[in-house]
Amino acid sequence: MKKFIEANNSLLIKNAIVPLFILLNAAFVFIFTIKTNNSFEVTLEQSMNQQLAVVEDFFRYPENIINILSQNKDLSAYEENDRFLRADILSLFESIIVPDSRISNIYFVPVDKEVISYKFIDTNTDLTEKIWFKKAIESKTQFTWVSHKSDFTNDDVISCLSKVVDKYGNPIGVVGLDIELFKLSDLVKNVKIANNGFFLILDSENKIIASPDNKYLGESISYNNLNNISDSSNKKSFISKIAGKKSKCVVYQLEELPWKIINAVPTYEIAYSIISSSFLFFFFSLASLVIAFMMYSKSKITENANRELKSANEKLKEYASTVEEIAVLRERNRLARDVHDTLGQTLSILMTLLQLSLVSCKNNIKETEENLKNAIKITRQGLNEVRRSISGLVSQKLEEENLFDVLEKLINEFECSGMKVELSVNKFDITISTEHTEAIYRICQEALTNSLKHGKATKVTIIIKFTDSSIKLFYFDNGIGCNGKFEGKGFGLLGMKQRVEKLKGVIKFGSGDQKGFNIHVELPIGKSDQESVNAYDKSCVSR
């Protein structure tokens, strides 16, 4: 009977311990969830109070400027044919804009006269029909704020507007200033709320006009209760997806301004705080639960772990061996391509120069001497490039100079052999990536070598065209071309293909009517590369 009772008690404990463990942890997590949420709400409200003064001061400054300008007598006295007064007004605008980088433009739009703007405006545009102009003219308040795409610069801006009246109080126009959205974002970029929280400003249509990340500018916030917030007393937090993150937010409507301020903390930070706070309790309760099981299954776990570790070690050794073989093969292919390209160019030009020297040595010693000097120079350069290739270094020319300059030098070397080469570039980017630079250079180097050595060409045309998304290379020569069906399986052409495929590009070879040879290469350029470069045009550069 005693054994039966003990067995039932043991079974009861085993059946109760897991539910008890779950219940205790659930209660602890619930308590910490409430406490943490309250703590973050206090943090959001405190941060909101700190930012209000900064934001309101930022917007009051443009209002003060517009207030002064709207009362300026020159604006009310402006006549379209008074060029001196127009110049004085523009000078006044400039004196405000130049020392303050936040303001991008100041303008005066009369009802029936020519517009005065610090920045360019299409004279055919009737600004008096624009919505923002009508809002400012019809407004009963002193200032009108709007966020829109500027009709002067086509940038996303916020505008502070005020109507200008004559001495009888009749509106005669609108004076305004623009602030670009990305400059407004400077207000919120360095604001930290908790660890990962952020600070946003919305316009009257709930679109983001200031954000730490400029890519969210103009994005709409779809939370329905935003439109019901009318004063500072309504600071109840809510959960919404804002700036790409699901966040806990507090919203404040600025007084006398159409903007809203949002303080937000990502929900993952709140969840992390709850989990980290609950972890210690969970750890000890879990440890007490699993310690018996660990004692019981220690030997089996150790056995399984040893087996898995042994298997993992074997796989790791196999993987390491495979990686090493791949690395050796890639280095061997790189070295073969570079040495082939460099030696091919050097030996082809050297052979041609020596042949020219044989022809001229009997009649023109000076020409022979010049050819031999060129041969020595090219041989020395080729030897240096081969040494750098063996050392795994990029060509010295490509390290020290831009693509256009090294192509000119390459062409000069081949023109020593009597070949005429024309190069045309529509737009050149000096900060093109090293991979793209080396690929274009090596393709041109191998193509010129083939034209001289195999095609016996006397004239070559190289065209490089830069577009928004790619670099295109066109190569033509007047050599003997290729007999029969051309498959491009030579080592040099295979090296070209490998370089292009490495950059996810396309290369095509051709020979029309067995006369001449042509190559077409297209290399894609990533968007991030396009935005980070500083380019200059060399339109229709030829030699």
Coordinates of C-alpha atoms in Angstrom, one line a residue:
M1 CA 0.0 0.0 0.0
K2 CA 2.9 2.3 0.9
K3 CA 4.6 1.6 -2.4
F4 CA 1.4 2.3 -4.2
I5 CA 1.0 5.7 -2.5
E6 CA 4.6 6.6 -3.2
A7 CA 4.2 5.6 -6.8
N8 CA 1.0 7.8 -7.1
N9 CA 2.8 10.7 -5.4
S10 CA 5.7 10.4 -7.8
L11 CA 3.4 10.3 -10.8
L12 CA 1.4 13.3 -9.4
I13 CA 4.7 15.3 -9.0
K14 CA 5.8 14.4 -12.5
N15 CA 2.5 15.4 -14.0
A16 CA 2.3 18.7 -12.0
I17 CA 5.8 20.0 -12.3
V18 CA 5.6 20.9 -16.0
P19 CA 2.3 22.8 -15.7
L20 CA 3.6 24.6 -12.6
F21 CA 6.7 25.6 -14.4
I22 CA 4.7 27.0 -17.3
L23 CA 2.3 28.8 -15.0
L24 CA 5.0 30.5 -12.9
N25 CA 6.9 31.6 -16.0
A26 CA 3.8 32.9 -17.7
A27 CA 2.8 34.9 -14.6
F28 CA 6.3 36.4 -14.4
V29 CA 6.4 37.3 -18.1
F30 CA 3.0 38.9 -17.8
I31 CA 4.0 41.1 -14.9
F32 CA 7.2 42.1 -16.6
T33 CA 5.4 42.9 -19.8
I34 CA 3.1 45.3 -18.1
K35 CA 6.0 46.9 -16.2
T36 CA 8.2 47.2 -19.4
N37 CA 5.4 48.7 -21.5
N38 CA 4.7 51.3 -18.9
S39 CA 8.4 52.1 -18.7
F40 CA 8.6 52.6 -22.5
E41 CA 5.5 54.8 -22.5
V42 CA 7.1 57.1 -19.9
T43 CA 10.3 57.2 -22.0
L44 CA 8.4 58.1 -25.1
E45 CA 6.5 60.9 -23.4
Q46 CA 9.7 62.3 -21.8
S47 CA 11.5 62.2 -25.1
M48 CA 8.5 64.0 -26.7
N49 CA 8.7 66.8 -24.3
Q50 CA 12.4 67.3 -24.9
Q51 CA 11.9 67.5 -28.7
L52 CA 9.0 69.8 -28.8
A53 CA 11.0 72.9 -28.1
V54 CA 13.6 72.1 -30.7
V55 CA 11.0 71.4 -33.4
E56 CA 8.9 74.5 -32.7
D57 CA 12.0 76.7 -32.6
F58 CA 13.0 75.3 -36.0
F59 CA 9.7 76.2 -37.6
R60 CA 9.4 79.6 -35.8
Y61 CA 12.6 80.8 -37.5
P62 CA 11.2 80.5 -41.1
E63 CA 8.0 82.1 -39.9
N64 CA 9.9 85.1 -38.5
I65 CA 11.7 85.5 -41.9
I66 CA 8.4 85.3 -43.9
N67 CA 6.7 87.7 -41.5
I68 CA 9.5 90.3 -42.1
L69 CA 9.4 89.7 -45.9
S70 CA 5.6 90.0 -46.1
Q71 CA 5.8 93.5 -44.6
N72 CA 8.7 94.6 -46.8
K73 CA 7.6 97.7 -48.7
D74 CA 9.6 96.7 -51.8
L75 CA 7.3 93.7 -52.4
S76 CA 4.1 95.8 -52.3
A77 CA 5.8 98.5 -54.4
Y78 CA 7.1 96.0 -57.0
E79 CA 6.3 96.7 -60.6
E80 CA 7.2 94.3 -63.4
N81 CA 9.3 96.9 -65.4
D82 CA 11.2 98.1 -62.4
R83 CA 14.4 96.1 -62.9
F84 CA 16.3 97.9 -60.1
L85 CA 13.7 97.1 -57.5
R86 CA 13.6 93.5 -58.7
A87 CA 17.4 93.3 -58.3
D88 CA 17.1 94.8 -54.7
I89 CA 14.5 92.1 -53.8
L90 CA 16.7 89.3 -55.2
S91 CA 19.6 90.7 -53.3
L92 CA 17.5 90.6 -50.1
F93 CA 16.6 87.0 -50.8
E94 CA 20.2 86.0 -51.4
S95 CA 21.3 87.7 -48.1
I96 CA 18.9 85.4 -46.2
I97 CA 19.6 82.2 -48.1
V98 CA 23.5 82.3 -48.4
P99 CA 24.2 82.2 -44.6
D100 CA 21.4 79.7 -43.8
S101 CA 21.9 76.3 -45.5
R102 CA 18.5 75.1 -44.4
I103 CA 16.6 77.4 -46.8
S104 CA 16.8 76.3 -50.4
N105 CA 14.7 79.1 -52.0
I106 CA 12.8 82.3 -51.4
Y107 CA 10.3 83.7 -53.8
F108 CA 7.5 86.3 -54.3
V109 CA 4.6 85.3 -56.5
P110 CA 2.5 88.4 -57.4
V111 CA -1.1 88.0 -58.5
D112 CA -0.6 89.8 -61.9
K113 CA 3.2 90.4 -62.2
E114 CA 6.3 88.5 -63.0
V115 CA 7.5 86.0 -60.3
I116 CA 10.7 86.9 -58.4
S117 CA 12.6 83.8 -57.3
Y118 CA 16.1 83.1 -56.0
K119 CA 16.2 79.9 -58.1
F120 CA 15.1 79.3 -61.6
I121 CA 11.4 79.1 -62.6
D122 CA 9.8 78.4 -66.0
T123 CA 8.3 81.7 -67.0
N124 CA 5.5 79.8 -68.8
T125 CA 4.2 78.3 -65.5
D126 CA 1.2 80.1 -64.0
L127 CA 1.9 79.7 -60.3
T128 CA -1.2 81.6 -59.3
E129 CA -3.2 78.5 -60.3
K130 CA -1.2 76.2 -57.9
I131 CA -3.0 74.8 -54.9
W132 CA -0.4 76.1 -52.5
F133 CA -0.8 79.7 -53.8
K134 CA -4.6 79.6 -53.5
K135 CA -4.3 78.2 -49.9
A136 CA -2.0 81.0 -48.9
I137 CA -4.1 83.8 -50.5
E138 CA -7.3 82.4 -49.0
S139 CA -5.8 81.6 -45.6
K140 CA -7.2 83.5 -42.6
T141 CA -4.0 82.8 -40.6
Q142 CA -0.7 84.7 -41.0
F143 CA 1.3 81.7 -42.1
T144 CA 0.5 78.7 -44.4
W145 CA 2.7 75.6 -44.2
V146 CA 2.5 73.0 -47.0
S147 CA 4.6 69.9 -48.0
H148 CA 4.8 69.3 -51.7
K149 CA 7.1 69.1 -54.8
S150 CA 8.6 72.5 -55.4
D151 CA 7.6 74.2 -58.7
F152 CA 10.9 76.0 -58.7
T153 CA 13.4 73.2 -58.1
N154 CA 11.3 70.0 -58.4
D155 CA 12.6 68.9 -55.0
D156 CA 10.5 67.6 -52.1
V157 CA 10.1 70.5 -49.8
I158 CA 8.1 72.1 -47.0
S159 CA 7.1 75.7 -47.7
C160 CA 6.3 78.5 -45.3
L161 CA 3.9 81.0 -47.1
S162 CA 2.3 84.3 -46.3
K163 CA 0.2 86.6 -48.4
V164 CA 1.4 90.1 -49.1
V165 CA -1.2 92.9 -49.0
D166 CA -1.2 96.5 -50.2
K167 CA -1.9 99.5 -48.1
Y168 CA -5.7 98.8 -48.3
G169 CA -5.3 95.3 -47.0
N170 CA -6.0 93.6 -50.4
P171 CA -3.8 90.5 -51.2
I172 CA -1.4 91.2 -54.0
G173 CA 0.7 88.1 -53.9
V174 CA 2.4 85.4 -51.8
V175 CA 5.9 85.3 -50.4
G176 CA 7.4 82.0 -49.4
L177 CA 10.5 80.0 -48.6
D178 CA 11.3 76.3 -49.2
I179 CA 13.2 73.9 -46.9
E180 CA 14.2 70.6 -48.5
L181 CA 13.0 67.5 -46.7
F182 CA 16.4 65.9 -46.3
K183 CA 17.6 69.1 -44.5
L184 CA 14.5 69.0 -42.2
S185 CA 15.6 65.4 -41.4
D186 CA 18.7 66.8 -39.7
L187 CA 16.5 67.6 -36.8
V188 CA 15.7 63.9 -36.1
K189 CA 18.9 62.1 -37.3
N190 CA 20.8 62.2 -34.0
V191 CA 17.8 61.8 -31.7
K192 CA 17.9 58.5 -29.7
I193 CA 14.9 57.1 -27.9
A194 CA 15.9 54.2 -25.7
N195 CA 18.4 52.1 -27.7
N196 CA 16.8 51.8 -31.2
G197 CA 13.9 54.3 -31.0
F198 CA 13.5 57.1 -33.5
F199 CA 11.7 60.4 -34.1
L200 CA 9.6 61.4 -37.1
I201 CA 7.7 64.5 -38.3
L202 CA 4.5 64.1 -40.4
D203 CA 2.6 66.6 -42.5
S204 CA -1.1 67.3 -42.5
E205 CA -1.7 64.2 -44.8
N206 CA 0.3 61.9 -42.5
K207 CA 3.2 61.7 -44.8
I208 CA 6.8 61.5 -43.4
I209 CA 8.6 64.8 -43.9
A210 CA 11.5 64.2 -41.5
S211 CA 13.1 60.8 -40.8
P212 CA 16.5 59.5 -39.7
D213 CA 16.5 57.4 -42.9
N214 CA 15.8 59.6 -46.0
K215 CA 14.4 56.6 -48.0
Y216 CA 11.2 56.8 -45.9
L217 CA 10.6 60.5 -46.8
G218 CA 7.1 60.8 -48.4
E219 CA 5.9 57.4 -47.0
S220 CA 2.3 57.6 -45.6
I221 CA 1.4 56.4 -42.1
S222 CA -1.9 54.5 -42.4
Y223 CA -2.9 54.4 -38.7
N224 CA -6.6 55.5 -38.6
N225 CA -6.4 57.3 -35.2
L226 CA -3.7 59.8 -36.4
N227 CA -6.4 62.1 -37.8
N228 CA -8.2 62.2 -34.4
I229 CA -5.2 63.7 -32.6
S230 CA -5.8 67.4 -32.2
D231 CA -4.0 68.5 -29.0
S232 CA -1.2 67.6 -26.6
S233 CA -3.6 65.8 -24.2
N234 CA -4.0 62.9 -26.6
K235 CA -0.7 61.0 -26.1
K236 CA -2.0 57.5 -25.9
S237 CA 0.4 55.0 -27.4
F238 CA -0.4 52.7 -30.2
I239 CA 1.3 50.0 -32.3
S240 CA 1.8 50.6 -36.0
K241 CA 4.3 49.8 -38.8
I242 CA 6.3 53.0 -39.3
A243 CA 9.4 53.6 -41.4
G244 CA 9.6 49.8 -42.1
K245 CA 9.4 48.8 -38.5
K246 CA 6.6 47.6 -36.3
S247 CA 6.8 50.1 -33.4
K248 CA 5.2 51.4 -30.3
C249 CA 4.4 55.1 -30.9
V250 CA 3.3 58.3 -29.3
V251 CA 1.9 61.2 -31.5
Y252 CA 1.8 64.9 -30.7
Q253 CA 0.0 67.6 -32.8
L254 CA 2.1 70.8 -33.0
E255 CA 0.2 73.9 -32.0
E256 CA -0.5 76.4 -34.8
L257 CA 1.3 74.1 -37.3
P258 CA 0.0 71.3 -39.5
W259 CA 2.7 68.9 -38.5
K260 CA 2.6 65.9 -36.1
I261 CA 5.6 64.5 -34.1
I262 CA 5.9 60.8 -33.7
N263 CA 8.2 59.1 -31.1
A264 CA 8.6 55.4 -31.8
V265 CA 10.4 52.4 -30.3
P266 CA 10.5 49.2 -32.3
T267 CA 8.5 46.4 -30.7
Y268 CA 11.5 44.1 -31.1
E269 CA 13.4 46.3 -28.5
I270 CA 10.4 46.1 -26.1
A271 CA 10.2 42.3 -26.6
Y272 CA 14.0 42.0 -26.1
S273 CA 13.7 44.0 -22.8
I274 CA 10.9 41.8 -21.6
I275 CA 12.8 38.6 -22.5
S276 CA 16.0 39.8 -21.0
S277 CA 14.2 40.8 -17.8
S278 CA 12.5 37.4 -17.6
F279 CA 15.5 35.4 -18.6
L280 CA 17.1 35.0 -15.1
F281 CA 13.9 33.7 -13.5
F282 CA 13.3 31.5 -16.5
F283 CA 16.9 30.2 -16.4
F284 CA 16.8 29.1 -12.7
S285 CA 13.3 27.6 -13.0
L286 CA 14.3 25.7 -16.2
A287 CA 17.6 24.6 -14.6
S288 CA 15.8 23.0 -11.7
L289 CA 13.5 21.3 -14.1
V290 CA 16.1 19.8 -16.5
I291 CA 18.9 19.0 -14.0
A292 CA 17.4 15.5 -13.3
F293 CA 16.9 14.8 -16.9
M294 CA 20.5 15.9 -17.7
M295 CA 21.8 13.5 -15.0
Y296 CA 19.8 10.7 -16.4
S297 CA 20.7 11.2 -20.1
K298 CA 24.2 12.4 -19.7
S299 CA 25.9 9.4 -21.1
K300 CA 23.6 9.2 -24.1
I301 CA 23.9 12.9 -24.8
T302 CA 27.7 12.6 -24.6
E303 CA 27.7 9.6 -27.0
N304 CA 25.5 11.4 -29.5
A305 CA 27.6 14.6 -29.2
N306 CA 30.8 12.7 -29.8
R307 CA 29.3 11.0 -32.9
E308 CA 28.0 14.3 -34.3
L309 CA 31.3 16.0 -33.5
K310 CA 33.3 13.3 -35.3
S311 CA 30.9 13.6 -38.3
A312 CA 31.2 17.4 -38.3
N313 CA 35.0 17.2 -38.2
E314 CA 35.1 14.9 -41.1
K315 CA 32.8 17.2 -43.1
L316 CA 34.9 20.2 -42.1
K317 CA 38.1 18.6 -43.3
E318 CA 36.4 17.6 -46.6
Y319 CA 35.1 21.2 -47.0
A320 CA 38.5 22.7 -46.2
S321 CA 40.1 20.5 -48.8
T322 CA 37.6 21.4 -51.4
V323 CA 37.9 25.2 -50.6
E324 CA 41.7 24.9 -50.9
E325 CA 41.4 23.2 -54.3
I326 CA 39.0 25.8 -55.5
A327 CA 41.2 28.6 -54.3
V328 CA 44.3 27.1 -56.0
L329 CA 42.3 26.6 -59.2
R330 CA 41.0 30.1 -59.2
E331 CA 44.5 31.5 -58.6
R332 CA 45.9 29.3 -61.3
N333 CA 43.3 30.6 -63.8
R334 CA 43.9 34.2 -62.8
L335 CA 47.6 33.9 -63.2
A336 CA 47.2 32.1 -66.5
R337 CA 44.9 34.9 -67.9
D338 CA 47.1 37.7 -66.7
V339 CA 50.3 36.2 -67.9
H340 CA 48.7 35.2 -71.2
D341 CA 47.4 38.7 -71.7
T342 CA 50.6 40.5 -70.7
L343 CA 53.0 38.1 -72.5
G344 CA 50.7 38.0 -75.6
Q345 CA 50.7 41.8 -75.9
T346 CA 54.5 42.1 -75.2
L347 CA 55.6 39.4 -77.5
S348 CA 53.3 40.4 -80.4
I349 CA 54.4 44.0 -80.3
L350 CA 58.1 42.9 -79.8
M351 CA 57.9 40.6 -82.8
T352 CA 56.4 43.3 -85.0
L353 CA 59.0 45.9 -83.9
L354 CA 61.8 43.4 -84.6
Q355 CA 60.4 42.7 -88.0
L356 CA 60.3 46.5 -88.7
S357 CA 63.8 46.8 -87.5
L358 CA 65.0 44.1 -89.9
V359 CA 63.4 46.0 -92.7
S360 CA 64.7 49.4 -91.8
C361 CA 68.2 48.5 -90.6
K362 CA 69.7 48.7 -94.1
N363 CA 68.1 52.0 -95.1
N364 CA 67.2 54.0 -92.0
I365 CA 69.4 53.5 -88.9
K366 CA 67.5 56.1 -86.9
E367 CA 64.2 54.4 -87.4
T368 CA 65.8 51.1 -86.5
E369 CA 67.2 52.6 -83.3
E370 CA 63.7 54.0 -82.4
N371 CA 62.1 50.6 -83.0
L372 CA 64.6 48.8 -80.8
K373 CA 64.2 51.4 -78.0
N374 CA 60.4 50.8 -78.1
A375 CA 61.0 47.1 -78.1
I376 CA 63.2 47.3 -75.0
K377 CA 60.7 49.6 -73.2
I378 CA 57.8 47.4 -74.0
T379 CA 59.8 44.3 -72.9
R380 CA 60.7 45.9 -69.6
Q381 CA 57.0 46.9 -69.0
G382 CA 55.8 43.4 -69.8
L383 CA 58.4 41.8 -67.5
N384 CA 57.2 44.1 -64.7
E385 CA 53.5 43.3 -65.3
V386 CA 54.3 39.5 -65.3
R387 CA 56.1 39.8 -62.0
R388 CA 53.1 41.7 -60.5
S389 CA 50.7 39.0 -61.8
I390 CA 52.8 36.3 -60.2
S391 CA 52.7 38.2 -56.9
G392 CA 48.9 38.5 -57.1
L393 CA 48.9 42.3 -57.6
V394 CA 46.8 44.4 -59.9
S395 CA 48.6 46.0 -62.8
Q396 CA 50.7 49.0 -61.8
K397 CA 49.1 51.1 -64.5
L398 CA 45.6 50.3 -63.2
E399 CA 46.6 51.2 -59.7
E400 CA 48.1 54.6 -60.5
E401 CA 46.0 55.9 -63.4
N402 CA 42.3 55.9 -64.5
L403 CA 41.0 53.6 -67.3
F404 CA 41.1 56.2 -70.0
D405 CA 44.7 57.0 -69.5
V406 CA 45.9 53.4 -69.3
L407 CA 44.0 52.7 -72.5
E408 CA 45.7 55.6 -74.2
K409 CA 49.1 54.2 -73.2
L410 CA 48.1 50.7 -74.4
I411 CA 47.1 52.2 -77.7
N412 CA 50.4 54.1 -78.0
E413 CA 52.3 50.8 -77.5
F414 CA 50.4 49.1 -80.3
E415 CA 50.7 52.1 -82.6
C416 CA 54.5 51.7 -82.4
S417 CA 54.0 48.6 -84.5
G418 CA 52.2 50.5 -87.3
M419 CA 48.6 49.7 -86.3
K420 CA 46.1 52.7 -86.3
V421 CA 43.8 52.6 -83.2
E422 CA 40.8 55.0 -82.6
L423 CA 39.3 55.2 -79.1
S424 CA 35.9 56.9 -78.4
V425 CA 34.3 57.3 -75.0
N426 CA 31.0 59.1 -74.4
K427 CA 31.2 59.6 -70.7
F428 CA 34.1 58.5 -68.4
D429 CA 33.8 57.7 -64.7
I430 CA 37.1 58.0 -62.8
T431 CA 35.9 56.1 -59.8
I432 CA 34.8 53.0 -61.7
S433 CA 35.5 49.8 -59.7
T434 CA 38.8 48.0 -60.0
E435 CA 37.1 44.9 -61.3
H436 CA 35.4 46.8 -64.1
T437 CA 38.6 48.7 -65.0
E438 CA 40.7 45.6 -65.1
A439 CA 38.1 43.7 -67.2
I440 CA 37.8 46.4 -69.8
Y441 CA 41.6 46.9 -70.0
R442 CA 42.4 43.2 -70.3
I443 CA 39.8 42.7 -73.0
C444 CA 41.2 45.6 -75.0
Q445 CA 44.7 44.3 -74.5
E446 CA 43.9 40.7 -75.6
A447 CA 41.8 42.0 -78.6
L448 CA 44.6 44.3 -79.8
T449 CA 47.1 41.5 -79.5
N450 CA 44.9 39.1 -81.5
S451 CA 44.3 41.8 -84.2
L452 CA 48.0 42.3 -84.5
K453 CA 49.2 38.7 -84.2
H454 CA 46.4 36.7 -85.9
G455 CA 44.2 39.2 -87.8
K456 CA 47.1 41.2 -89.3
A457 CA 44.8 44.3 -88.8
T458 CA 46.0 47.8 -89.7
K459 CA 43.1 49.7 -88.2
V460 CA 41.1 49.2 -85.0
T461 CA 38.2 51.1 -83.5
I462 CA 37.3 50.9 -79.8
I463 CA 34.0 52.5 -78.5
I464 CA 33.2 52.6 -74.8
K465 CA 29.7 53.8 -73.9
F466 CA 28.6 54.4 -70.3
T467 CA 24.8 54.3 -69.5
D468 CA 22.9 54.5 -66.3
S469 CA 22.9 50.7 -65.8
S470 CA 25.9 49.4 -67.8
I471 CA 29.2 49.8 -69.5
K472 CA 29.2 48.8 -73.2
L473 CA 32.4 48.0 -75.2
F474 CA 32.5 47.7 -79.0
Y475 CA 35.6 46.6 -80.8
F476 CA 36.2 46.4 -84.6
D477 CA 39.2 45.7 -86.7
N478 CA 39.9 45.3 -90.4
G479 CA 41.9 42.1 -90.1
I480 CA 41.5 38.9 -92.1
G481 CA 38.7 37.6 -89.8
C482 CA 37.9 34.0 -89.1
N483 CA 37.4 31.1 -91.5
G484 CA 34.3 29.0 -91.1
K485 CA 32.1 28.9 -88.0
F486 CA 33.6 30.8 -85.1
E487 CA 33.1 29.4 -81.6
G488 CA 35.6 31.6 -79.6
K489 CA 37.3 28.7 -77.8
G490 CA 40.8 30.1 -77.8
F491 CA 42.5 30.6 -74.5
G492 CA 42.6 34.4 -74.9
L493 CA 38.9 34.6 -75.8
L494 CA 38.0 32.2 -73.1
G495 CA 39.8 34.5 -70.6
M496 CA 37.7 37.4 -71.9
K497 CA 34.5 35.3 -71.3
Q498 CA 35.6 34.4 -67.7
R499 CA 36.3 38.1 -66.9
V500 CA 32.9 39.2 -68.2
E501 CA 31.0 36.3 -66.6
K502 CA 32.6 37.1 -63.3
L503 CA 31.0 40.6 -63.4
K504 CA 27.6 39.0 -64.6
G505 CA 28.1 40.6 -68.1
V506 CA 27.6 39.4 -71.7
I507 CA 30.3 39.1 -74.4
K508 CA 29.8 38.3 -78.1
F509 CA 32.4 37.7 -80.9
G510 CA 31.8 38.0 -84.6
S511 CA 33.5 38.1 -88.1
G512 CA 31.5 39.3 -91.1
D513 CA 32.1 37.7 -94.5
Q514 CA 35.5 36.4 -93.1
K515 CA 36.7 40.0 -93.0
G516 CA 37.5 41.9 -89.9
F517 CA 36.7 40.9 -86.3
N518 CA 34.4 42.4 -83.7
I519 CA 33.6 42.1 -80.0
H520 CA 30.6 43.4 -78.1
V521 CA 30.8 43.5 -74.3
E522 CA 28.1 44.7 -71.8
L523 CA 28.9 44.9 -68.1
P524 CA 26.1 45.8 -65.6
I525 CA 26.7 48.6 -63.0
G526 CA 25.0 48.4 -59.6
K527 CA 22.8 51.3 -58.5
S528 CA 24.9 51.9 -55.4
D529 CA 27.9 52.3 -57.6
Q530 CA 26.1 54.9 -59.8
E531 CA 25.1 57.1 -56.8
S532 CA 28.5 57.1 -55.1
V533 CA 30.7 58.1 -58.1
N534 CA 31.8 61.5 -59.2
A535 CA 31.7 61.5 -62.9
Y536 CA 32.8 63.9 -65.7
D537 CA 32.1 63.8 -69.4
K538 CA 34.5 63.3 -72.2
S539 CA 31.9 63.3 -74.9
C540 CA 33.0 61.8 -78.2
V541 CA 36.7 61.7 -77.1
S542 CA 38.7 60.3 -80.0
R543 CA 42.3 59.8 -81.0

